[in-house]
Amino acid sequence: MDEPDTEPPLVVVPGADSSSRQLCFAWGPAEVLVCETLFGRAGGSCSRCLSRFWGEGRAGAAARALTDSVAGAEDGAPSSSRVFVVRRDQDIYIQTLRKLFNESHGIFMGLQRSEEELAGKSRKAQLVQVSKNYRSVIRACMEDMHQAAVSTRDPALQAQYSTQVSILSAMELIWNLCEILFVEAATAGPLLLRLLDWVRLHVCDVDSMVREVLSSESPSKHKLFWNVVDVFVLQGRMDEARHLLSKEASANPTSMNMYKILDDLMKKMPVPSLSNTQTLTELELKWQHWHEECQRYLQDGTFASNPHMESICKILLGDEDAILEKKELMTTWYHFLVTRLLYSHPTVKPMELRFYAQSSMDLFLGGESSPEPLDLILMAAFEFEMHQVIKECSIVLSNWWFVAHLTDLLDHCKLLQSHNLYFGSNMREFLLLEYASGLFSHHSLWQLGVDYFDHCPEYGRVYLELHIERIPLS
């Protein structure tokens, strides 16, 4: 994997004053021990206390290191005042993430033991199920974290939990897209259906708006009524949109004729099928005839007296300006992308996604804002640059869990075999070694790390030997 293109962030150790005191440090397996000293640049060393820290194990060693420094002061050497432990993988110590590490370990081990001789559809179905299992663990952990954020009264903890919810949500969003494009490798037709499910799953604010409208005495008079109808149309949820429109027709008999025509168009809209009962050519022909029918009604001014219905007809025709008018309801460029494909190119092929994705992001952002790191990761996935996805996630995400497990899964899909790193190990092993090393820094998770090292054929045993000798034994 290439080096990051940007400089690594500056990490400030809280409480350490590097301007007035020299800082002495030593690397551990997944941590750095930092001491403040008063020694000049030319002399003095804290190597004795630092080496004892790593050699004895963590429990109580920092205190002994301080004691040694004070004893050194009695011999005329200035004493150090404090010892700091800087951890590179702080997420390992978050209690509510323990489920993520423990339950995903079982999924990982099951994948390593799975029968490699399974081939074709059976093997693909097995790998897709493994991917869904990982996602279910992410979602369960996210729900636990959300409950923790709601129940705590500590503002600092609440902010920490909310941040973790956002990170886990982004992780599931990315993983789900990788599952569709890389693991399942959905083909033209089913690809659009999978992307629609992806958008529906990860748009969280729609259901509350729907409940508010439907629970009102007169839904068609509610201020959010047309917003809800538009959201259903933008997500291809035609049955739900038609159901709401029927309430509008009942409340306004004058719009009955327009409603019937629009309802018929929505009902007849051709959509891809997961079965093999129709070919892509048949779907394209049906869609073209339906598209021309929508065009005729719009040109005839059938919906001219009702701007809302006219707008929906324009969306059905794939009018980009009409879809972009609903920008606030979609909130993201990738929602806009999937809506645009649904109404303009439902038989999109996987390798065509990159062009639609880039133009959709440009149109949606419109130069008003720059892409966020999440946008760049999703764009890399749409461009089928899976190595770039892994690289960007390694830089942006706060732990190694995600990239280690996703890379292992992609490796089992035979998608990463050609990519070796310059120092000898492949990408899968490198990331598993990093993740397992982090687990070894925690007193109750290091046993999981042993299993990850066991499945790193090149360097796993060496890493295990180096880490196991530092585990404090009672």
Coordinates of C-alpha atoms in Angstrom, one line a residue:
M1 CA 0.0 0.0 0.0
D2 CA 1.3 3.4 -0.9
E3 CA 2.3 6.0 1.7
P4 CA -0.4 8.6 2.5
D5 CA -0.2 11.6 0.3
T6 CA -0.5 14.0 3.2
E7 CA 1.6 14.6 6.3
P8 CA 0.5 12.6 9.3
P9 CA -1.4 14.8 11.9
L10 CA 0.6 16.3 14.8
V11 CA -0.3 14.5 18.0
V12 CA -0.1 16.7 21.1
V13 CA 0.4 14.8 24.4
P14 CA -2.0 16.5 26.9
G15 CA 0.0 17.8 29.9
A16 CA 3.4 17.4 28.4
D17 CA 5.5 20.6 27.9
S18 CA 8.1 19.9 25.2
S19 CA 9.2 23.6 25.2
S20 CA 10.5 23.4 28.8
R21 CA 11.3 19.7 29.2
Q22 CA 13.0 17.3 27.0
L23 CA 10.7 14.3 26.1
C24 CA 12.1 10.8 26.1
F25 CA 10.1 8.0 24.5
A26 CA 10.2 4.3 23.7
W27 CA 7.9 2.3 21.3
G28 CA 5.9 -0.6 22.7
P29 CA 3.8 -3.1 20.8
A30 CA 0.9 -0.7 20.3
E31 CA 1.8 2.2 22.6
V32 CA 4.4 4.8 23.2
L33 CA 5.8 5.5 26.7
V34 CA 6.7 9.2 27.0
C35 CA 8.7 10.7 29.9
E36 CA 9.4 14.3 30.8
T37 CA 13.1 14.9 31.7
L38 CA 15.2 17.8 32.7
F39 CA 18.4 16.4 31.1
G40 CA 20.2 18.5 28.5
R41 CA 20.3 17.5 24.9
A42 CA 23.8 16.1 25.2
G43 CA 23.4 13.8 28.2
G44 CA 21.1 11.7 30.3
S45 CA 18.8 8.9 29.4
C46 CA 15.6 7.3 30.6
S47 CA 16.2 4.0 28.8
R48 CA 16.5 2.1 32.1
C49 CA 12.9 3.0 33.3
L50 CA 11.5 2.7 29.8
S51 CA 12.9 -0.7 29.2
R52 CA 11.6 -1.9 32.5
F53 CA 8.1 -0.6 31.6
W54 CA 7.9 -2.8 28.5
G55 CA 9.8 -5.7 30.0
E56 CA 7.6 -6.1 33.1
G57 CA 4.2 -5.5 31.6
R58 CA 2.1 -2.5 32.0
A59 CA 0.6 -3.0 35.5
G60 CA 2.4 -0.8 37.9
A61 CA 5.4 -0.4 35.7
A62 CA 4.8 3.3 35.0
A63 CA 4.9 3.9 38.8
R64 CA 8.1 2.0 39.1
A65 CA 9.6 4.0 36.3
L66 CA 8.8 7.2 38.1
T67 CA 10.3 5.8 41.3
D68 CA 13.6 5.0 39.5
S69 CA 13.7 8.6 38.1
V70 CA 13.2 10.1 41.6
A71 CA 16.0 7.8 42.9
G72 CA 18.2 9.0 40.1
A73 CA 17.6 12.6 41.3
E74 CA 19.1 11.7 44.7
D75 CA 22.3 10.9 42.9
G76 CA 22.4 14.5 41.6
A77 CA 20.5 13.9 38.3
P78 CA 17.3 15.9 37.8
S79 CA 14.1 13.8 38.1
S80 CA 11.4 13.4 35.5
S81 CA 8.0 14.5 36.6
R82 CA 5.4 12.4 34.7
V83 CA 5.0 9.4 32.5
F84 CA 2.5 9.4 29.6
V85 CA 1.2 6.5 27.7
V86 CA 0.2 7.3 24.1
R87 CA -1.9 4.6 22.4
R88 CA -2.2 4.4 18.6
D89 CA -5.5 2.5 18.7
Q90 CA -7.7 4.1 21.3
D91 CA -10.8 2.4 20.1
I92 CA -9.6 -0.9 21.6
Y93 CA -10.4 0.6 25.0
I94 CA -13.9 1.8 24.3
Q95 CA -16.2 -0.6 26.2
T96 CA -19.1 -0.3 23.8
L97 CA -17.0 -1.4 20.9
R98 CA -16.1 -4.7 22.6
K99 CA -19.0 -6.4 20.9
L100 CA -17.6 -5.4 17.5
F101 CA -14.2 -7.0 18.2
N102 CA -15.5 -10.2 19.9
E103 CA -18.4 -11.1 17.5
S104 CA -16.5 -10.3 14.3
H105 CA -13.7 -12.6 15.6
G106 CA -16.1 -15.5 15.3
I107 CA -17.2 -14.5 11.8
F108 CA -13.5 -14.1 10.8
M109 CA -12.6 -17.6 12.1
G110 CA -15.6 -19.2 10.4
L111 CA -14.5 -17.7 7.1
Q112 CA -11.0 -19.1 7.5
R113 CA -12.4 -22.5 8.2
S114 CA -14.9 -22.5 5.3
E115 CA -14.6 -25.1 2.6
E116 CA -12.5 -23.6 -0.2
E117 CA -13.7 -26.2 -2.7
L118 CA -17.1 -24.5 -2.8
A119 CA -17.3 -22.9 -6.2
G120 CA -19.5 -20.7 -8.4
K121 CA -22.8 -19.5 -7.0
S122 CA -22.5 -21.5 -3.8
R123 CA -19.2 -19.9 -2.9
K124 CA -20.4 -16.4 -3.9
A125 CA -23.6 -16.9 -1.8
Q126 CA -21.4 -18.0 1.2
L127 CA -19.2 -14.9 0.9
V128 CA -22.2 -12.5 0.6
Q129 CA -23.6 -14.0 3.8
V130 CA -20.3 -13.5 5.6
S131 CA -20.4 -9.9 4.5
K132 CA -23.9 -9.5 5.7
N133 CA -22.9 -11.0 9.1
Y134 CA -20.2 -8.4 9.4
R135 CA -22.6 -5.7 8.7
S136 CA -25.1 -7.0 11.2
V137 CA -22.4 -6.7 13.9
I138 CA -21.6 -3.2 12.9
R139 CA -25.3 -2.2 13.0
A140 CA -25.9 -3.9 16.4
C141 CA -22.8 -2.1 17.8
M142 CA -24.1 1.2 16.4
E143 CA -27.5 0.7 18.1
D144 CA -25.8 -0.1 21.4
M145 CA -23.7 3.0 21.0
H146 CA -26.8 5.1 20.2
Q147 CA -28.5 3.9 23.4
A148 CA -25.4 4.7 25.4
A149 CA -25.4 8.2 24.0
V150 CA -29.1 8.7 24.8
S151 CA -28.8 7.3 28.4
T152 CA -25.7 9.1 29.6
R153 CA -25.8 12.5 31.3
D154 CA -22.1 13.2 30.8
P155 CA -21.7 15.6 27.9
A156 CA -18.2 14.4 27.1
L157 CA -19.3 10.8 26.9
Q158 CA -22.4 11.7 24.9
A159 CA -20.2 13.5 22.3
Q160 CA -17.8 10.5 22.2
Y161 CA -20.7 8.0 21.7
S162 CA -22.3 10.2 19.0
T163 CA -19.0 10.4 17.2
Q164 CA -18.7 6.6 17.3
V165 CA -22.3 6.3 16.0
S166 CA -21.4 8.5 13.0
I167 CA -18.2 6.5 12.3
L168 CA -20.0 3.1 12.5
S169 CA -22.7 4.4 10.3
A170 CA -20.2 5.4 7.7
M171 CA -18.4 2.1 8.0
E172 CA -21.6 0.2 7.3
L173 CA -22.4 2.5 4.3
I174 CA -19.0 1.8 2.8
W175 CA -19.1 -1.9 3.5
N176 CA -22.6 -2.3 2.1
L177 CA -21.5 -0.7 -1.2
C178 CA -18.4 -2.9 -1.4
E179 CA -20.6 -5.9 -0.8
I180 CA -22.8 -5.0 -3.8
L181 CA -19.9 -4.1 -6.2
F182 CA -17.1 -6.4 -5.2
V183 CA -18.4 -9.4 -3.1
E184 CA -21.8 -10.0 -4.8
A185 CA -20.5 -8.4 -8.1
A186 CA -24.1 -7.5 -9.1
T187 CA -24.7 -7.3 -12.8
A188 CA -26.7 -4.9 -14.9
G189 CA -30.4 -5.0 -13.8
P190 CA -30.0 -6.4 -10.3
L191 CA -27.3 -3.8 -9.7
L192 CA -29.8 -1.0 -9.7
L193 CA -32.1 -2.9 -7.3
R194 CA -29.2 -3.4 -4.9
L195 CA -28.2 0.3 -5.1
L196 CA -31.9 1.3 -4.4
D197 CA -31.9 -1.0 -1.3
W198 CA -28.5 0.6 -0.3
V199 CA -29.9 4.1 -0.4
R200 CA -33.2 3.2 1.4
L201 CA -31.3 1.5 4.2
H202 CA -29.0 4.4 4.9
V203 CA -31.4 7.3 4.6
C204 CA -32.5 7.6 8.2
D205 CA -34.7 10.7 8.4
V206 CA -37.5 9.5 6.0
D207 CA -39.5 7.2 8.3
S208 CA -40.1 9.8 11.0
M209 CA -41.4 12.3 8.4
V210 CA -43.7 9.5 7.0
R211 CA -45.1 8.7 10.5
E212 CA -45.8 12.4 11.2
V213 CA -47.8 12.8 7.9
L214 CA -49.7 9.5 8.2
S215 CA -50.6 10.1 11.9
S216 CA -52.2 13.5 11.1
E217 CA -56.0 13.9 10.8
S218 CA -55.8 14.9 7.1
P219 CA -52.5 13.6 5.6
S220 CA -53.0 15.3 2.2
K221 CA -53.3 18.7 4.0
H222 CA -50.1 18.2 6.0
K223 CA -47.3 20.6 5.2
L224 CA -44.9 17.7 4.6
F225 CA -47.3 15.6 2.5
W226 CA -45.7 16.3 -0.9
N227 CA -42.2 16.0 0.5
V228 CA -43.1 12.5 1.6
V229 CA -44.5 11.6 -1.8
D230 CA -41.4 13.0 -3.5
V231 CA -39.1 11.0 -1.2
F232 CA -41.0 7.8 -2.1
V233 CA -40.6 8.6 -5.8
L234 CA -37.0 9.5 -5.5
Q235 CA -36.3 6.2 -3.8
G236 CA -38.4 4.2 -6.3
R237 CA -40.9 3.2 -3.6
M238 CA -43.8 3.4 -6.0
D239 CA -46.5 1.5 -4.1
E240 CA -46.1 3.8 -1.1
A241 CA -46.1 6.9 -3.2
R242 CA -49.3 5.7 -5.0
H243 CA -50.9 5.0 -1.6
L244 CA -50.3 8.5 -0.4
L245 CA -51.5 10.0 -3.7
S246 CA -54.8 8.1 -3.4
K247 CA -55.4 10.2 -0.2
E248 CA -54.9 13.4 -2.2
A249 CA -57.3 12.2 -4.9
S250 CA -60.0 11.3 -2.2
A251 CA -59.6 14.8 -0.6
N252 CA -59.6 16.7 -3.9
P253 CA -62.1 15.1 -6.5
T254 CA -61.1 17.7 -9.1
S255 CA -57.6 16.1 -9.3
M256 CA -59.0 12.6 -9.7
N257 CA -58.3 12.4 -13.5
M258 CA -54.7 13.6 -13.1
Y259 CA -54.3 11.2 -10.2
K260 CA -55.5 8.2 -12.2
I261 CA -53.1 9.0 -15.1
L262 CA -50.1 9.5 -12.8
D263 CA -51.0 6.4 -10.8
D264 CA -51.2 4.4 -14.0
L265 CA -47.8 5.6 -15.1
M266 CA -46.2 4.8 -11.8
K267 CA -47.9 1.4 -11.7
K268 CA -46.6 0.5 -15.2
M269 CA -43.0 1.7 -14.8
P270 CA -40.7 -1.2 -15.9
V271 CA -38.2 -2.2 -13.2
P272 CA -35.3 -4.7 -13.3
S273 CA -36.0 -8.2 -11.9
L274 CA -33.7 -10.4 -9.8
S275 CA -35.0 -13.4 -11.8
N276 CA -33.9 -14.3 -15.3
T277 CA -37.5 -14.1 -16.7
Q278 CA -36.7 -11.0 -18.9
T279 CA -33.6 -10.0 -20.7
L280 CA -32.0 -6.5 -20.5
T281 CA -33.1 -5.9 -24.1
E282 CA -36.7 -6.6 -23.2
L283 CA -36.5 -4.4 -20.2
E284 CA -35.0 -1.5 -22.3
L285 CA -37.8 -1.8 -24.9
K286 CA -40.5 -1.7 -22.3
W287 CA -38.8 1.2 -20.5
Q288 CA -38.5 3.2 -23.7
H289 CA -42.3 2.8 -24.5
W290 CA -43.2 3.8 -21.0
H291 CA -40.8 6.8 -21.1
E292 CA -42.4 8.0 -24.4
E293 CA -45.9 7.7 -22.8
C294 CA -44.7 9.9 -19.8
Q295 CA -43.3 12.4 -22.3
R296 CA -46.6 12.6 -24.2
Y297 CA -48.6 13.4 -21.0
L298 CA -46.1 16.1 -20.0
Q299 CA -46.2 17.7 -23.4
D300 CA -50.0 17.7 -23.5
G301 CA -50.1 19.6 -20.3
T302 CA -52.1 16.9 -18.5
F303 CA -50.5 17.9 -15.1
A304 CA -50.1 21.6 -15.8
S305 CA -52.7 22.6 -13.2
N306 CA -50.9 20.8 -10.4
P307 CA -47.2 21.7 -10.0
H308 CA -46.6 18.8 -7.6
M309 CA -47.8 16.1 -10.0
E310 CA -46.1 17.8 -12.9
S311 CA -42.8 17.7 -11.0
I312 CA -43.3 14.0 -10.3
C313 CA -43.9 13.4 -14.0
K314 CA -40.6 15.2 -14.8
I315 CA -38.8 13.1 -12.2
L316 CA -40.2 9.9 -13.9
L317 CA -38.7 11.2 -17.1
G318 CA -35.3 11.5 -15.5
D319 CA -35.2 15.3 -15.8
E320 CA -32.0 16.2 -13.9
D321 CA -33.1 19.8 -13.1
A322 CA -36.4 18.5 -11.6
I323 CA -34.5 15.9 -9.6
L324 CA -32.0 18.4 -8.3
E325 CA -34.9 20.7 -7.2
K326 CA -35.4 18.0 -4.5
K327 CA -31.8 18.2 -3.4
E328 CA -32.7 18.9 0.2
L329 CA -34.8 15.7 0.4
M330 CA -32.0 13.5 -1.0
T331 CA -29.2 15.2 1.1
T332 CA -26.4 13.3 -0.6
W333 CA -24.9 13.0 -4.1
Y334 CA -25.0 9.2 -4.1
H335 CA -28.8 9.3 -3.4
F336 CA -29.0 11.6 -6.4
L337 CA -26.9 9.2 -8.4
V338 CA -29.2 6.2 -7.7
T339 CA -32.4 8.2 -8.4
R340 CA -30.9 9.5 -11.7
L341 CA -30.0 6.0 -12.8
L342 CA -33.5 4.7 -11.9
Y343 CA -35.2 7.2 -14.2
S344 CA -32.6 7.5 -16.9
H345 CA -30.5 4.4 -17.1
P346 CA -32.0 1.4 -15.2
T347 CA -29.9 -1.1 -17.0
V348 CA -26.6 0.5 -16.0
K349 CA -23.6 -1.8 -16.2
P350 CA -21.1 -1.9 -13.3
M351 CA -18.2 -0.4 -15.3
E352 CA -20.5 2.6 -16.4
L353 CA -21.0 3.6 -12.8
R354 CA -17.8 5.6 -12.6
F355 CA -19.0 8.1 -15.2
Y356 CA -22.4 8.6 -13.7
A357 CA -21.0 8.8 -10.1
Q358 CA -18.5 11.5 -11.0
S359 CA -21.0 13.7 -12.9
S360 CA -23.6 13.2 -10.2
M361 CA -21.2 14.4 -7.5
D362 CA -20.2 17.4 -9.6
L363 CA -23.9 18.3 -10.3
F364 CA -25.0 17.8 -6.8
L365 CA -22.2 19.7 -5.1
G366 CA -22.2 22.3 -7.8
G367 CA -18.9 23.8 -6.7
E368 CA -20.5 24.9 -3.5
S369 CA -18.5 22.5 -1.3
S370 CA -15.6 20.2 -1.6
P371 CA -16.0 16.4 -1.4
E372 CA -15.6 15.0 2.2
P373 CA -13.4 12.0 2.9
L374 CA -16.5 9.7 2.8
D375 CA -17.3 11.0 -0.7
L376 CA -13.9 10.1 -1.9
I377 CA -14.1 6.6 -0.5
L378 CA -17.5 6.0 -2.1
M379 CA -16.3 7.4 -5.4
A380 CA -13.3 5.1 -5.3
A381 CA -15.7 2.2 -4.9
F382 CA -17.9 3.3 -7.8
E383 CA -14.7 3.5 -9.9
F384 CA -13.8 -0.1 -8.8
E385 CA -10.6 1.1 -7.2
M386 CA -10.7 -1.3 -4.3
H387 CA -7.1 -0.6 -3.3
Q388 CA -7.9 3.1 -3.1
V389 CA -10.9 2.3 -0.9
I390 CA -8.7 0.4 1.5
K391 CA -6.0 3.1 1.5
E392 CA -8.5 6.0 2.1
C393 CA -10.3 4.0 4.9
S394 CA -6.9 3.3 6.5
I395 CA -6.2 7.0 6.7
V396 CA -9.6 8.2 7.7
L397 CA -11.1 5.6 10.1
S398 CA -10.1 5.5 13.7
N399 CA -9.1 1.8 13.9
W400 CA -7.8 -1.1 11.9
W401 CA -10.9 -3.3 12.4
F402 CA -12.7 -2.2 9.2
V403 CA -9.8 -2.4 6.7
A404 CA -8.5 -5.7 8.2
H405 CA -11.8 -7.6 7.9
L406 CA -12.9 -6.1 4.6
T407 CA -9.5 -6.8 3.0
D408 CA -9.6 -10.4 4.3
L409 CA -13.1 -10.9 2.8
L410 CA -12.0 -9.4 -0.5
D411 CA -9.0 -11.7 -0.5
H412 CA -11.3 -14.7 -0.1
C413 CA -13.2 -13.4 -3.1
K414 CA -9.9 -13.7 -5.0
L415 CA -9.8 -10.0 -5.7
L416 CA -6.5 -9.0 -4.2
Q417 CA -4.1 -11.8 -5.1
S418 CA -2.0 -9.7 -7.4
H419 CA -1.3 -7.0 -4.9
N420 CA 1.8 -7.5 -2.8
L421 CA 3.5 -4.9 -0.7
Y422 CA 7.1 -3.9 -1.3
F423 CA 8.3 -5.3 2.0
G424 CA 7.2 -8.9 1.2
S425 CA 3.8 -9.3 2.9
N426 CA 0.5 -8.9 1.0
M427 CA -2.1 -6.3 1.9
R428 CA -4.3 -8.8 3.7
E429 CA -1.6 -9.9 6.1
F430 CA -0.2 -6.5 6.7
L431 CA -3.6 -5.1 7.8
L432 CA -4.4 -8.2 9.9
L433 CA -1.0 -7.9 11.7
E434 CA -1.7 -4.2 12.4
Y435 CA -5.2 -5.0 13.8
A436 CA -4.0 -8.0 15.9
S437 CA -1.1 -5.9 17.3
G438 CA -3.7 -3.4 18.6
L439 CA -5.7 -6.2 20.2
F440 CA -2.6 -7.3 22.1
S441 CA -2.4 -3.9 23.9
H442 CA -5.7 -4.8 25.7
H443 CA -5.7 -7.1 28.7
S444 CA -8.9 -9.0 27.7
L445 CA -8.6 -8.9 23.9
W446 CA -5.1 -10.2 23.3
Q447 CA -6.4 -13.8 23.1
L448 CA -8.4 -12.8 19.9
G449 CA -5.2 -11.4 18.5
V450 CA -3.6 -14.8 18.7
D451 CA -6.1 -16.2 16.2
Y452 CA -5.5 -13.4 13.8
F453 CA -1.7 -13.9 13.9
D454 CA -2.4 -17.7 13.4
H455 CA -3.9 -16.8 10.0
C456 CA -1.0 -14.7 8.8
P457 CA 1.2 -17.3 7.2
E458 CA 4.3 -15.2 6.5
Y459 CA 4.9 -13.0 9.6
G460 CA 2.2 -14.2 12.0
R461 CA 4.4 -16.5 14.1
V462 CA 7.1 -13.8 14.4
Y463 CA 4.6 -11.2 15.6
L464 CA 3.1 -13.6 18.0
E465 CA 6.4 -14.4 19.6
L466 CA 7.3 -10.7 20.0
H467 CA 3.9 -9.8 21.5
I468 CA 3.3 -12.8 23.7
E469 CA 6.4 -12.2 25.8
R470 CA 5.0 -8.8 26.8
I471 CA 1.7 -10.1 28.2
P472 CA 1.7 -9.8 32.0
L473 CA 0.8 -13.2 33.5
S474 CA -0.7 -13.5 36.9

